[in-house]
PQR file of N, CA, C, O and H, with PARSE charges and radii, in Angstrom:
ATOM      1  N   UNK A   1      13.726  -6.206  -5.665 -0.4000 1.5000
ATOM      2  CA  UNK A   1      14.030  -5.644  -4.350 -0.0000 2.0000
ATOM      3  C   UNK A   1      14.245  -4.146  -4.493  0.5500 1.7000
ATOM      4  O   UNK A   1      15.316  -3.680  -4.881 -0.5500 1.4000
ATOM      5  N   UNK A   2      13.209  -3.421  -4.174 -0.4000 1.5000
ATOM      6  CA  UNK A   2      13.259  -1.984  -4.359 -0.0000 2.0000
ATOM      7  C   UNK A   2      12.491  -1.312  -3.232  0.5500 1.7000
ATOM      8  O   UNK A   2      11.479  -1.832  -2.763 -0.5500 1.4000
ATOM      9  H   UNK A   2      12.339  -3.799  -3.859  0.4000 1.0000
ATOM     10  N   UNK A   3      12.966  -0.180  -2.811 -0.4000 1.5000
ATOM     11  CA  UNK A   3      12.298   0.603  -1.781 -0.0000 2.0000
ATOM     12  C   UNK A   3      11.822   1.900  -2.407  0.5500 1.7000
ATOM     13  O   UNK A   3      12.562   2.558  -3.139 -0.5500 1.4000
ATOM     14  H   UNK A   3      13.788   0.243  -3.193  0.4000 1.0000
ATOM     15  N   UNK A   4      10.583   2.264  -2.116 -0.4000 1.5000
ATOM     16  CA  UNK A   4      10.021   3.514  -2.622 -0.0000 2.0000
ATOM     17  C   UNK A   4       9.487   4.332  -1.464  0.5500 1.7000
ATOM     18  O   UNK A   4       8.907   3.787  -0.524 -0.5500 1.4000
ATOM     19  H   UNK A   4       9.982   1.730  -1.522  0.4000 1.0000
ATOM     20  N   UNK A   5       9.677   5.613  -1.529 -0.4000 1.5000
ATOM     21  CA  UNK A   5       9.085   6.534  -0.560 -0.0000 2.0000
ATOM     22  C   UNK A   5       8.027   7.352  -1.280  0.5500 1.7000
ATOM     23  O   UNK A   5       8.288   7.952  -2.323 -0.5500 1.4000
ATOM     24  H   UNK A   5      10.148   6.056  -2.292  0.4000 1.0000
ATOM     25  N   UNK A   6       6.840   7.368  -0.714 -0.4000 1.5000
ATOM     26  CA  UNK A   6       5.744   8.160  -1.275 -0.0000 2.0000
ATOM     27  C   UNK A   6       5.306   9.105  -0.178  0.5500 1.7000
ATOM     28  O   UNK A   6       4.856   8.663   0.880 -0.5500 1.4000
ATOM     29  H   UNK A   6       6.628   6.881   0.134  0.4000 1.0000
ATOM     30  N   UNK A   7       5.428  10.377  -0.410 -0.4000 1.5000
ATOM     31  CA  UNK A   7       5.247  11.381   0.628 -0.0000 2.0000
ATOM     32  C   UNK A   7       3.835  11.601   1.127  0.5500 1.7000
ATOM     33  O   UNK A   7       3.658  12.029   2.267 -0.5500 1.4000
ATOM     34  H   UNK A   7       5.793  10.736  -1.269  0.4000 1.0000
ATOM     35  N   UNK A   8       2.828  11.327   0.325 -0.4000 1.5000
ATOM     36  CA  UNK A   8       1.454  11.567   0.747 -0.0000 2.0000
ATOM     37  C   UNK A   8       0.701  10.245   0.815  0.5500 1.7000
ATOM     38  O   UNK A   8       0.662   9.491  -0.158 -0.5500 1.4000
ATOM     39  H   UNK A   8       2.971  10.979  -0.602  0.4000 1.0000
ATOM     40  N   UNK A   9       0.105   9.971   1.970 -0.4000 1.5000
ATOM     41  CA  UNK A   9      -0.580   8.694   2.162 -0.0000 2.0000
ATOM     42  C   UNK A   9      -1.664   8.430   1.131  0.5500 1.7000
ATOM     43  O   UNK A   9      -1.865   7.286   0.723 -0.5500 1.4000
ATOM     44  H   UNK A   9       0.136  10.584   2.760  0.4000 1.0000
ATOM     45  N   UNK A  10      -2.356   9.464   0.712 -0.4000 1.5000
ATOM     46  CA  UNK A  10      -3.435   9.282  -0.249 -0.0000 2.0000
ATOM     47  C   UNK A  10      -2.922   8.741  -1.585  0.5500 1.7000
ATOM     48  O   UNK A  10      -3.685   8.149  -2.349 -0.5500 1.4000
ATOM     49  H   UNK A  10      -2.193  10.393   1.043  0.4000 1.0000
ATOM     50  N   UNK A  11      -1.650   8.941  -1.865 -0.4000 1.5000
ATOM     51  CA  UNK A  11      -1.065   8.509  -3.134 -0.0000 2.0000
ATOM     52  C   UNK A  11      -0.582   7.064  -3.107  0.5500 1.7000
ATOM     53  O   UNK A  11      -0.340   6.476  -4.161 -0.5500 1.4000
ATOM     54  H   UNK A  11      -1.031   9.422  -1.244  0.4000 1.0000
ATOM     55  N   UNK A  12      -0.441   6.495  -1.939 -0.4000 1.5000
ATOM     56  CA  UNK A  12       0.146   5.157  -1.824 -0.0000 2.0000
ATOM     57  C   UNK A  12      -0.706   4.089  -2.512  0.5500 1.7000
ATOM     58  O   UNK A  12      -0.183   3.369  -3.362 -0.5500 1.4000
ATOM     59  H   UNK A  12      -0.637   6.974  -1.083  0.4000 1.0000
ATOM     60  N   UNK A  13      -1.996   3.956  -2.184 -0.4000 1.5000
ATOM     61  CA  UNK A  13      -2.775   2.912  -2.866 -0.0000 2.0000
ATOM     62  C   UNK A  13      -2.810   3.091  -4.381  0.5500 1.7000
ATOM     63  O   UNK A  13      -2.706   2.114  -5.122 -0.5500 1.4000
ATOM     64  H   UNK A  13      -2.420   4.541  -1.493  0.4000 1.0000
ATOM     65  N   UNK A  14      -2.952   4.313  -4.838 -0.4000 1.5000
ATOM     66  CA  UNK A  14      -2.989   4.586  -6.287 -0.0000 2.0000
ATOM     67  C   UNK A  14      -1.683   4.132  -6.950  0.5500 1.7000
ATOM     68  O   UNK A  14      -1.697   3.632  -8.074 -0.5500 1.4000
ATOM     69  H   UNK A  14      -3.036   5.107  -4.235  0.4000 1.0000
ATOM     70  N   UNK A  15      -0.567   4.307  -6.257 -0.4000 1.5000
ATOM     71  CA  UNK A  15       0.732   3.892  -6.783 -0.0000 2.0000
ATOM     72  C   UNK A  15       0.868   2.363  -6.782  0.5500 1.7000
ATOM     73  O   UNK A  15       1.368   1.777  -7.742 -0.5500 1.4000
ATOM     74  H   UNK A  15      -0.555   4.713  -5.343  0.4000 1.0000
ATOM     75  N   UNK A  16       0.421   1.731  -5.701 -0.4000 1.5000
ATOM     76  CA  UNK A  16       0.656   0.301  -5.537 -0.0000 2.0000
ATOM     77  C   UNK A  16      -0.310  -0.606  -6.294  0.5500 1.7000
ATOM     78  O   UNK A  16       0.098  -1.653  -6.797 -0.5500 1.4000
ATOM     79  H   UNK A  16       0.014   2.207  -4.921  0.4000 1.0000
ATOM     80  N   UNK A  17      -1.558  -0.229  -6.382 -0.4000 1.5000
ATOM     81  CA  UNK A  17      -2.573  -1.126  -6.949 -0.0000 2.0000
ATOM     82  C   UNK A  17      -2.182  -1.729  -8.295  0.5500 1.7000
ATOM     83  O   UNK A  17      -2.305  -2.943  -8.457 -0.5500 1.4000
ATOM     84  H   UNK A  17      -1.890   0.621  -5.974  0.4000 1.0000
ATOM     85  N   UNK A  18      -1.726  -0.960  -9.253 -0.4000 1.5000
ATOM     86  CA  UNK A  18      -1.389  -1.577 -10.544 -0.0000 2.0000
ATOM     87  C   UNK A  18      -0.099  -2.401 -10.518  0.5500 1.7000
ATOM     88  O   UNK A  18       0.179  -3.142 -11.461 -0.5500 1.4000
ATOM     89  H   UNK A  18      -1.626   0.026  -9.122  0.4000 1.0000
ATOM     90  N   UNK A  19       0.682  -2.280  -9.455 -0.4000 1.5000
ATOM     91  CA  UNK A  19       1.961  -2.971  -9.388 -0.0000 2.0000
ATOM     92  C   UNK A  19       1.906  -4.276  -8.596  0.5500 1.7000
ATOM     93  O   UNK A  19       2.792  -5.118  -8.742 -0.5500 1.4000
ATOM     94  H   UNK A  19       0.457  -1.679  -8.689  0.4000 1.0000
ATOM     95  N   UNK A  20       0.885  -4.460  -7.761 -0.4000 1.5000
ATOM     96  CA  UNK A  20       0.815  -5.625  -6.890 -0.0000 2.0000
ATOM     97  C   UNK A  20       0.536  -6.896  -7.670  0.5500 1.7000
ATOM     98  O   UNK A  20      -0.264  -6.910  -8.605 -0.5500 1.4000
ATOM     99  H   UNK A  20       0.165  -3.776  -7.642  0.4000 1.0000
ATOM    100  N   UNK A  21       1.212  -7.960  -7.265 -0.4000 1.5000
ATOM    101  CA  UNK A  21       0.953  -9.269  -7.853 -0.0000 2.0000
ATOM    102  C   UNK A  21       1.024 -10.320  -6.751  0.5500 1.7000
ATOM    103  O   UNK A  21       1.540 -10.055  -5.665 -0.5500 1.4000
ATOM    104  H   UNK A  21       1.861  -7.948  -6.506  0.4000 1.0000
ATOM    105  N   UNK A  22       0.518 -11.479  -7.026 -0.4000 1.5000
ATOM    106  CA  UNK A  22       0.455 -12.556  -6.042 -0.0000 2.0000
ATOM    107  C   UNK A  22       1.833 -12.813  -5.439  0.5500 1.7000
ATOM    108  O   UNK A  22       2.828 -12.928  -6.155 -0.5500 1.4000
ATOM    109  H   UNK A  22       0.099 -11.694  -7.908  0.4000 1.0000
ATOM    110  N   UNK A  23       1.871 -12.901  -4.118 -0.4000 1.5000
ATOM    111  CA  UNK A  23       3.117 -13.182  -3.416 -0.0000 2.0000
ATOM    112  C   UNK A  23       3.872 -11.951  -2.956  0.5500 1.7000
ATOM    113  O   UNK A  23       4.860 -12.075  -2.232 -0.5500 1.4000
ATOM    114  H   UNK A  23       1.063 -12.807  -3.537  0.4000 1.0000
ATOM    115  N   UNK A  24       3.436 -10.770  -3.357 -0.4000 1.5000
ATOM    116  CA  UNK A  24       4.095  -9.532  -2.924 -0.0000 2.0000
ATOM    117  C   UNK A  24       3.835  -9.276  -1.446  0.5500 1.7000
ATOM    118  O   UNK A  24       2.804  -9.673  -0.904 -0.5500 1.4000
ATOM    119  H   UNK A  24       2.634 -10.669  -3.946  0.4000 1.0000
ATOM    120  N   UNK A  25       4.767  -8.622  -0.819 -0.4000 1.5000
ATOM    121  CA  UNK A  25       4.649  -8.209   0.577 -0.0000 2.0000
ATOM    122  C   UNK A  25       4.722  -6.694   0.624  0.5500 1.7000
ATOM    123  O   UNK A  25       5.657  -6.092   0.097 -0.5500 1.4000
ATOM    124  H   UNK A  25       5.604  -8.299  -1.260  0.4000 1.0000
ATOM    125  N   UNK A  26       3.736  -6.085   1.254 -0.4000 1.5000
ATOM    126  CA  UNK A  26       3.703  -4.633   1.404 -0.0000 2.0000
ATOM    127  C   UNK A  26       3.740  -4.313   2.887  0.5500 1.7000
ATOM    128  O   UNK A  26       2.908  -4.801   3.652 -0.5500 1.4000
ATOM    129  H   UNK A  26       2.976  -6.574   1.682  0.4000 1.0000
ATOM    130  N   UNK A  27       4.693  -3.502   3.294 -0.4000 1.5000
ATOM    131  CA  UNK A  27       4.789  -3.057   4.682 -0.0000 2.0000
ATOM    132  C   UNK A  27       4.399  -1.594   4.759  0.5500 1.7000
ATOM    133  O   UNK A  27       4.891  -0.768   3.991 -0.5500 1.4000
ATOM    134  H   UNK A  27       5.369  -3.105   2.672  0.4000 1.0000
ATOM    135  N   UNK A  28       3.521  -1.284   5.679 -0.4000 1.5000
ATOM    136  CA  UNK A  28       3.186   0.112   5.938 -0.0000 2.0000
ATOM    137  C   UNK A  28       3.669   0.416   7.346  0.5500 1.7000
ATOM    138  O   UNK A  28       3.168  -0.150   8.317 -0.5500 1.4000
ATOM    139  H   UNK A  28       3.121  -1.956   6.303  0.4000 1.0000
ATOM    140  N   UNK A  29       4.621   1.291   7.452 -0.4000 1.5000
ATOM    141  CA  UNK A  29       5.253   1.603   8.730 -0.0000 2.0000
ATOM    142  C   UNK A  29       5.115   3.094   8.985  0.5500 1.7000
ATOM    143  O   UNK A  29       5.452   3.918   8.135 -0.5500 1.4000
ATOM    144  H   UNK A  29       5.028   1.751   6.663  0.4000 1.0000
ATOM    145  N   UNK A  30       4.627   3.422  10.144 -0.4000 1.5000
ATOM    146  CA  UNK A  30       4.478   4.828  10.472 -0.0000 2.0000
ATOM    147  C   UNK A  30       3.591   5.013  11.681  0.5500 1.7000
ATOM    148  O   UNK A  30       3.247   4.054  12.372 -0.5500 1.4000
ATOM    149  H   UNK A  30       4.354   2.752  10.835  0.4000 1.0000
ATOM    150  N   UNK A  31       3.234   6.224  11.921 -0.4000 1.5000
ATOM    151  CA  UNK A  31       2.374   6.550  13.051 -0.0000 2.0000
ATOM    152  C   UNK A  31       1.054   7.099  12.533  0.5500 1.7000
ATOM    153  O   UNK A  31       0.932   7.465  11.364 -0.5500 1.4000
ATOM    154  H   UNK A  31       3.514   7.003  11.359  0.4000 1.0000
ATOM    155  N   UNK A  32       0.089   7.150  13.403 -0.4000 1.5000
ATOM    156  CA  UNK A  32      -1.192   7.720  13.014 -0.0000 2.0000
ATOM    157  C   UNK A  32      -2.032   6.741  12.234  0.5500 1.7000
ATOM    158  O   UNK A  32      -2.147   5.574  12.609 -0.5500 1.4000
ATOM    159  H   UNK A  32       0.188   6.853  14.352  0.4000 1.0000
ATOM    160  N   UNK A  33      -2.616   7.205  11.156 -0.4000 1.5000
ATOM    161  CA  UNK A  33      -3.576   6.379  10.423 -0.0000 2.0000
ATOM    162  C   UNK A  33      -3.004   5.693   9.183  0.5500 1.7000
ATOM    163  O   UNK A  33      -3.724   5.460   8.212 -0.5500 1.4000
ATOM    164  H   UNK A  33      -2.523   8.153  10.851  0.4000 1.0000
ATOM    165  N   UNK A  34      -1.723   5.374   9.217 -0.4000 1.5000
ATOM    166  CA  UNK A  34      -1.108   4.671   8.085 -0.0000 2.0000
ATOM    167  C   UNK A  34      -1.737   3.285   7.887  0.5500 1.7000
ATOM    168  O   UNK A  34      -1.673   2.729   6.791 -0.5500 1.4000
ATOM    169  H   UNK A  34      -1.138   5.563  10.005  0.4000 1.0000
ATOM    170  N   UNK A  35      -2.335   2.737   8.926 -0.4000 1.5000
ATOM    171  CA  UNK A  35      -3.010   1.441   8.805 -0.0000 2.0000
ATOM    172  C   UNK A  35      -4.119   1.479   7.748  0.5500 1.7000
ATOM    173  O   UNK A  35      -4.475   0.443   7.185 -0.5500 1.4000
ATOM    174  H   UNK A  35      -2.388   3.189   9.816  0.4000 1.0000
ATOM    175  N   UNK A  36      -4.655   2.648   7.482 -0.4000 1.5000
ATOM    176  CA  UNK A  36      -5.729   2.772   6.497 -0.0000 2.0000
ATOM    177  C   UNK A  36      -5.262   2.376   5.099  0.5500 1.7000
ATOM    178  O   UNK A  36      -6.055   1.897   4.289 -0.5500 1.4000
ATOM    179  H   UNK A  36      -4.366   3.490   7.939  0.4000 1.0000
ATOM    180  N   UNK A  37      -3.998   2.571   4.824 -0.4000 1.5000
ATOM    181  CA  UNK A  37      -3.441   2.179   3.523 -0.0000 2.0000
ATOM    182  C   UNK A  37      -3.560   0.668   3.364  0.5500 1.7000
ATOM    183  O   UNK A  37      -4.016   0.181   2.329 -0.5500 1.4000
ATOM    184  H   UNK A  37      -3.353   2.960   5.483  0.4000 1.0000
ATOM    185  N   UNK A  38      -3.151  -0.068   4.384 -0.4000 1.5000
ATOM    186  CA  UNK A  38      -3.260  -1.526   4.346 -0.0000 2.0000
ATOM    187  C   UNK A  38      -4.691  -1.991   4.184  0.5500 1.7000
ATOM    188  O   UNK A  38      -4.968  -2.908   3.411 -0.5500 1.4000
ATOM    189  H   UNK A  38      -2.781   0.327   5.225  0.4000 1.0000
ATOM    190  N   UNK A  39      -5.602  -1.361   4.913 -0.4000 1.5000
ATOM    191  CA  UNK A  39      -7.022  -1.709   4.811 -0.0000 2.0000
ATOM    192  C   UNK A  39      -7.531  -1.499   3.386  0.5500 1.7000
ATOM    193  O   UNK A  39      -8.256  -2.337   2.850 -0.5500 1.4000
ATOM    194  H   UNK A  39      -5.376  -0.616   5.541  0.4000 1.0000
ATOM    195  N   UNK A  40      -7.157  -0.400   2.787 -0.4000 1.5000
ATOM    196  CA  UNK A  40      -7.615  -0.120   1.421 -0.0000 2.0000
ATOM    197  C   UNK A  40      -7.046  -1.130   0.428  0.5500 1.7000
ATOM    198  O   UNK A  40      -7.750  -1.574  -0.479 -0.5500 1.4000
ATOM    199  H   UNK A  40      -6.568   0.281   3.222  0.4000 1.0000
ATOM    200  N   UNK A  41      -5.775  -1.494   0.597 -0.4000 1.5000
ATOM    201  CA  UNK A  41      -5.161  -2.459  -0.312 -0.0000 2.0000
ATOM    202  C   UNK A  41      -5.783  -3.843  -0.157  0.5500 1.7000
ATOM    203  O   UNK A  41      -6.022  -4.525  -1.154 -0.5500 1.4000
ATOM    204  H   UNK A  41      -5.203  -1.133   1.333  0.4000 1.0000
ATOM    205  N   UNK A  42      -6.047  -4.264   1.073 -0.4000 1.5000
ATOM    206  CA  UNK A  42      -6.683  -5.564   1.298 -0.0000 2.0000
ATOM    207  C   UNK A  42      -8.069  -5.576   0.662  0.5500 1.7000
ATOM    208  O   UNK A  42      -8.441  -6.543  -0.004 -0.5500 1.4000
ATOM    209  H   UNK A  42      -5.852  -3.710   1.883  0.4000 1.0000
ATOM    210  N   UNK A  43      -8.815  -4.526   0.862 -0.4000 1.5000
ATOM    211  CA  UNK A  43     -10.149  -4.426   0.279 -0.0000 2.0000
ATOM    212  C   UNK A  43     -10.078  -4.497  -1.247  0.5500 1.7000
ATOM    213  O   UNK A  43     -10.887  -5.176  -1.880 -0.5500 1.4000
ATOM    214  H   UNK A  43      -8.512  -3.741   1.403  0.4000 1.0000
ATOM    215  N   UNK A  44      -9.122  -3.804  -1.822 -0.4000 1.5000
ATOM    216  CA  UNK A  44      -8.935  -3.804  -3.277 -0.0000 2.0000
ATOM    217  C   UNK A  44      -8.611  -5.215  -3.782  0.5500 1.7000
ATOM    218  O   UNK A  44      -9.182  -5.667  -4.775 -0.5500 1.4000
ATOM    219  H   UNK A  44      -8.465  -3.253  -1.308  0.4000 1.0000
ATOM    220  N   UNK A  45      -7.703  -5.904  -3.103 -0.4000 1.5000
ATOM    221  CA  UNK A  45      -7.270  -7.224  -3.550 -0.0000 2.0000
ATOM    222  C   UNK A  45      -8.369  -8.274  -3.403  0.5500 1.7000
ATOM    223  O   UNK A  45      -8.418  -9.235  -4.170 -0.5500 1.4000
ATOM    224  H   UNK A  45      -7.239  -5.537  -2.297  0.4000 1.0000
ATOM    225  N   UNK A  46      -9.233  -8.093  -2.436 -0.4000 1.5000
ATOM    226  CA  UNK A  46     -10.340  -9.036  -2.246 -0.0000 2.0000
ATOM    227  C   UNK A  46     -11.464  -8.801  -3.249  0.5500 1.7000
ATOM    228  O   UNK A  46     -12.342  -9.646  -3.425 -0.5500 1.4000
ATOM    229  H   UNK A  46      -9.193  -7.311  -1.813  0.4000 1.0000
ATOM    230  N   UNK A  47     -11.424  -7.653  -3.896 -0.4000 1.5000
ATOM    231  CA  UNK A  47     -12.412  -7.331  -4.923 -0.0000 2.0000
ATOM    232  C   UNK A  47     -13.629  -6.781  -4.315  0.5500 1.7000
ATOM    233  O   UNK A  47     -14.578  -6.449  -5.025 -0.5500 1.4000
ATOM    234  H   UNK A  47     -10.711  -6.967  -3.753  0.4000 1.0000
TER
END
């Protein structure tokens, strides 16, 4: 149970990809195009 703040959206997927494992929950909360982070992570996880 840990919270991390990453100041630049472009850095979020690079930070998360090596840390994600089955059963993890990632929340992206914000305004604008923060949804793109979720899209990139889903695409990455699907291979």
